[in-house]
Amino acid sequence: MDGANIVVLGTDNVGKSESLYSHTVVVDGREQSLNLWDAPYSQDLSPESFMCEKRVQWADGFVLVYSICDRASFNTVTRLIQTIKSSKDYLGFEKIPIVIVGNKRDLHHRRTVLSEEGRLLALSSDCQFYEVSAAENYHSVLMVFHGLVDRIRESRMSVKKLAGIKGIVKSMSAVFARRRTDSL
Ligand SMILES: Nc1nc2c(ncn2[C@@H]2O[C@H](COP(=O)(O)OP(=O)(O)OP(=O)(O)O)[C@@H](O)[C@H]2O)c(=O)[nH]1
């Protein structure tokens, strides 16, 4: 895999910038350059307007960040997943590479979103989930990137497989069509 484009989304103040300004990760001994786009949050989440945005078409994967102390930011992530999944461009993909990140884990005394809620959301929407403390623990942020890179790799492989199957179907139909005309 040669690099990936990643869009980071979440409401204000959840810790997006704190967590996500690393530009390379090493996967299987190879350095992968990640292009991160941490765009300002837009209130308009209607699928039509959101999905036309350049950043969504550009993305190979998404990191959706909320703060465990901010219920509204968690609700936004839930809506973002639905919006991303309803994007036409992604129909046919087996899995959209999305990682959900519950940040500010160190502030557990102010927690309003349970870990189970994040885990359940990830399970029901087929995404990956991490709880991290971006400000305190850089290693946890690296885990997020590794998880996402794995997902992007899987997704690219399934697209290739799909293209391969389509190619086989196409050549078989051509052979059968030829036979049909031969026997006329
Ligand atoms: N305690 C704690 N604070 C954090 C953590 N991550 C980020 N913060 C703090 O939260 C505040 C917001 O962090 P940012 O990274 O600027 O948040 P953002 O999501 O980029 O915010 P916008 O730029 O408004 O979109 C800053 O004061 C950070 O220091 C964390 O894991 N724990």
PDB file of N, CA and C and ligand atoms in Angstrom, residues 10-19 38 103-107 132-136, ligand 1:
ATOM      1  N   GLY A  10     -15.128  15.568  13.377  1.00  0.00           N
ATOM      2  CA  GLY A  10     -15.638  15.607  14.745  1.00  0.00           C
ATOM      3  C   GLY A  10     -15.967  17.040  15.086  1.00  0.00           C
ATOM      4  N   THR A  11     -16.769  17.230  16.139  1.00  0.00           N
ATOM      5  CA  THR A  11     -17.142  18.603  16.492  1.00  0.00           C
ATOM      6  C   THR A  11     -15.938  19.336  17.095  1.00  0.00           C
ATOM      7  N   ASP A  12     -16.136  20.594  17.419  1.00  0.00           N
ATOM      8  CA  ASP A  12     -15.049  21.417  17.960  1.00  0.00           C
ATOM      9  C   ASP A  12     -14.572  20.877  19.309  1.00  0.00           C
ATOM     10  N   ASN A  13     -13.289  21.025  19.529  1.00  0.00           N
ATOM     11  CA  ASN A  13     -12.739  20.829  20.864  1.00  0.00           C
ATOM     12  C   ASN A  13     -12.690  19.387  21.360  1.00  0.00           C
ATOM     13  N   VAL A  14     -12.860  18.428  20.465  1.00  0.00           N
ATOM     14  CA  VAL A  14     -12.819  17.026  20.908  1.00  0.00           C
ATOM     15  C   VAL A  14     -11.390  16.495  20.961  1.00  0.00           C
ATOM     16  N   GLY A  15     -10.466  17.251  20.342  1.00  0.00           N
ATOM     17  CA  GLY A  15      -9.062  16.841  20.370  1.00  0.00           C
ATOM     18  C   GLY A  15      -8.569  16.296  19.047  1.00  0.00           C
ATOM     19  N   LYS A  16      -9.148  16.762  17.960  1.00  0.00           N
ATOM     20  CA  LYS A  16      -8.747  16.248  16.633  1.00  0.00           C
ATOM     21  C   LYS A  16      -7.303  16.614  16.326  1.00  0.00           C
ATOM     22  N   SER A  17      -6.983  17.886  16.547  1.00  0.00           N
ATOM     23  CA  SER A  17      -5.638  18.331  16.180  1.00  0.00           C
ATOM     24  C   SER A  17      -4.605  17.721  17.097  1.00  0.00           C
ATOM     25  N   GLU A  18      -4.987  17.608  18.350  1.00  0.00           N
ATOM     26  CA  GLU A  18      -4.066  17.035  19.337  1.00  0.00           C
ATOM     27  C   GLU A  18      -3.667  15.629  18.910  1.00  0.00           C
ATOM     28  N   SER A  19      -4.647  14.910  18.410  1.00  0.00           N
ATOM     29  CA  SER A  19      -4.382  13.504  18.146  1.00  0.00           C
ATOM     30  C   SER A  19      -3.753  13.247  16.786  1.00  0.00           C
ATOM     31  N   ASP A  38      -7.831  17.648   8.330  1.00  0.00           N
ATOM     32  CA  ASP A  38      -8.618  17.938   9.523  1.00  0.00           C
ATOM     33  C   ASP A  38      -9.425  19.198   9.205  1.00  0.00           C
ATOM     34  N   ASN A 103     -12.000  10.237  22.555  1.00  0.00           N
ATOM     35  CA  ASN A 103     -10.787  10.877  23.101  1.00  0.00           C
ATOM     36  C   ASN A 103     -11.027  11.411  24.533  1.00  0.00           C
ATOM     37  N   LYS A 104      -9.950  11.806  25.150  1.00  0.00           N
ATOM     38  CA  LYS A 104      -9.902  12.372  26.518  1.00  0.00           C
ATOM     39  C   LYS A 104     -10.223  11.313  27.579  1.00  0.00           C
ATOM     40  N   ARG A 105      -9.702  10.155  27.336  1.00  0.00           N
ATOM     41  CA  ARG A 105      -9.914   9.050  28.268  1.00  0.00           C
ATOM     42  C   ARG A 105      -9.410   9.362  29.685  1.00  0.00           C
ATOM     43  N   ASP A 106      -8.395  10.221  29.761  1.00  0.00           N
ATOM     44  CA  ASP A 106      -7.838  10.588  31.078  1.00  0.00           C
ATOM     45  C   ASP A 106      -8.863  11.345  31.940  1.00  0.00           C
ATOM     46  N   LEU A 107      -9.870  11.944  31.288  1.00  0.00           N
ATOM     47  CA  LEU A 107     -10.871  12.709  32.051  1.00  0.00           C
ATOM     48  C   LEU A 107     -12.055  11.818  32.436  1.00  0.00           C
ATOM     49  N   VAL A 132      -8.940   6.712  23.526  1.00  0.00           N
ATOM     50  CA  VAL A 132      -7.558   7.172  23.672  1.00  0.00           C
ATOM     51  C   VAL A 132      -7.489   8.428  24.533  1.00  0.00           C
ATOM     52  N   SER A 133      -6.259   8.722  24.898  1.00  0.00           N
ATOM     53  CA  SER A 133      -6.009  10.010  25.521  1.00  0.00           C
ATOM     54  C   SER A 133      -4.902  10.638  24.694  1.00  0.00           C
ATOM     55  N   ALA A 134      -5.327  11.375  23.704  1.00  0.00           N
ATOM     56  CA  ALA A 134      -4.366  11.874  22.720  1.00  0.00           C
ATOM     57  C   ALA A 134      -3.317  12.767  23.360  1.00  0.00           C
ATOM     58  N   ALA A 135      -3.763  13.556  24.323  1.00  0.00           N
ATOM     59  CA  ALA A 135      -2.841  14.500  24.940  1.00  0.00           C
ATOM     60  C   ALA A 135      -1.820  13.792  25.829  1.00  0.00           C
ATOM     61  N   GLU A 136      -2.179  12.619  26.313  1.00  0.00           N
ATOM     62  CA  GLU A 136      -1.326  11.938  27.285  1.00  0.00           C
ATOM     63  C   GLU A 136      -0.531  10.778  26.707  1.00  0.00           C
TER      64      GLU A 136
HETATM   65  N1  LIG B   1      -7.447  16.134  29.061  1.00  0.00           N
HETATM   66  C1  LIG B   1      -7.312  16.021  27.741  1.00  0.00           C
HETATM   67  N2  LIG B   1      -7.358  17.100  26.970  1.00  0.00           N
HETATM   68  C2  LIG B   1      -7.204  16.951  25.637  1.00  0.00           C
HETATM   69  C3  LIG B   1      -6.992  15.679  25.039  1.00  0.00           C
HETATM   70  N3  LIG B   1      -6.901  15.846  23.717  1.00  0.00           N
HETATM   71  C4  LIG B   1      -7.049  17.160  23.489  1.00  0.00           C
HETATM   72  N4  LIG B   1      -7.232  17.839  24.640  1.00  0.00           N
HETATM   73  C5  LIG B   1      -7.425  19.265  24.813  1.00  0.00           C
HETATM   74  O1  LIG B   1      -8.673  19.629  24.248  1.00  0.00           O
HETATM   75  C6  LIG B   1      -8.607  20.913  23.647  1.00  0.00           C
HETATM   76  C7  LIG B   1      -9.037  20.823  22.190  1.00  0.00           C
HETATM   77  O2  LIG B   1      -8.102  20.100  21.449  1.00  0.00           O
HETATM   78  P1  LIG B   1      -7.930  20.312  19.891  1.00  0.00           P
HETATM   79  O3  LIG B   1      -6.999  19.270  19.394  1.00  0.00           O
HETATM   80  O4  LIG B   1      -7.621  21.743  19.579  1.00  0.00           O
HETATM   81  O5  LIG B   1      -9.431  20.043  19.433  1.00  0.00           O
HETATM   82  P2  LIG B   1     -10.050  20.137  17.961  1.00  0.00           P
HETATM   83  O6  LIG B   1     -11.015  19.026  17.863  1.00  0.00           O
HETATM   84  O7  LIG B   1      -8.955  20.182  16.942  1.00  0.00           O
HETATM   85  O8  LIG B   1     -10.808  21.498  18.053  1.00  0.00           O
HETATM   86  P3  LIG B   1     -11.147  22.537  16.846  1.00  0.00           P
HETATM   87  O9  LIG B   1      -9.797  23.061  16.404  1.00  0.00           O
HETATM   88  O10 LIG B   1     -11.981  23.544  17.551  1.00  0.00           O
HETATM   89  O11 LIG B   1     -11.852  21.765  15.779  1.00  0.00           O
HETATM   90  C8  LIG B   1      -7.167  21.377  23.804  1.00  0.00           C
HETATM   91  O12 LIG B   1      -7.095  22.206  24.933  1.00  0.00           O
HETATM   92  C9  LIG B   1      -6.392  20.089  24.048  1.00  0.00           C
HETATM   93  O13 LIG B   1      -5.228  20.277  24.816  1.00  0.00           O
HETATM   94  C10 LIG B   1      -6.930  14.534  25.906  1.00  0.00           C
HETATM   95  O14 LIG B   1      -6.738  13.382  25.501  1.00  0.00           O
HETATM   96  N5  LIG B   1      -7.102  14.778  27.236  1.00  0.00           N
END
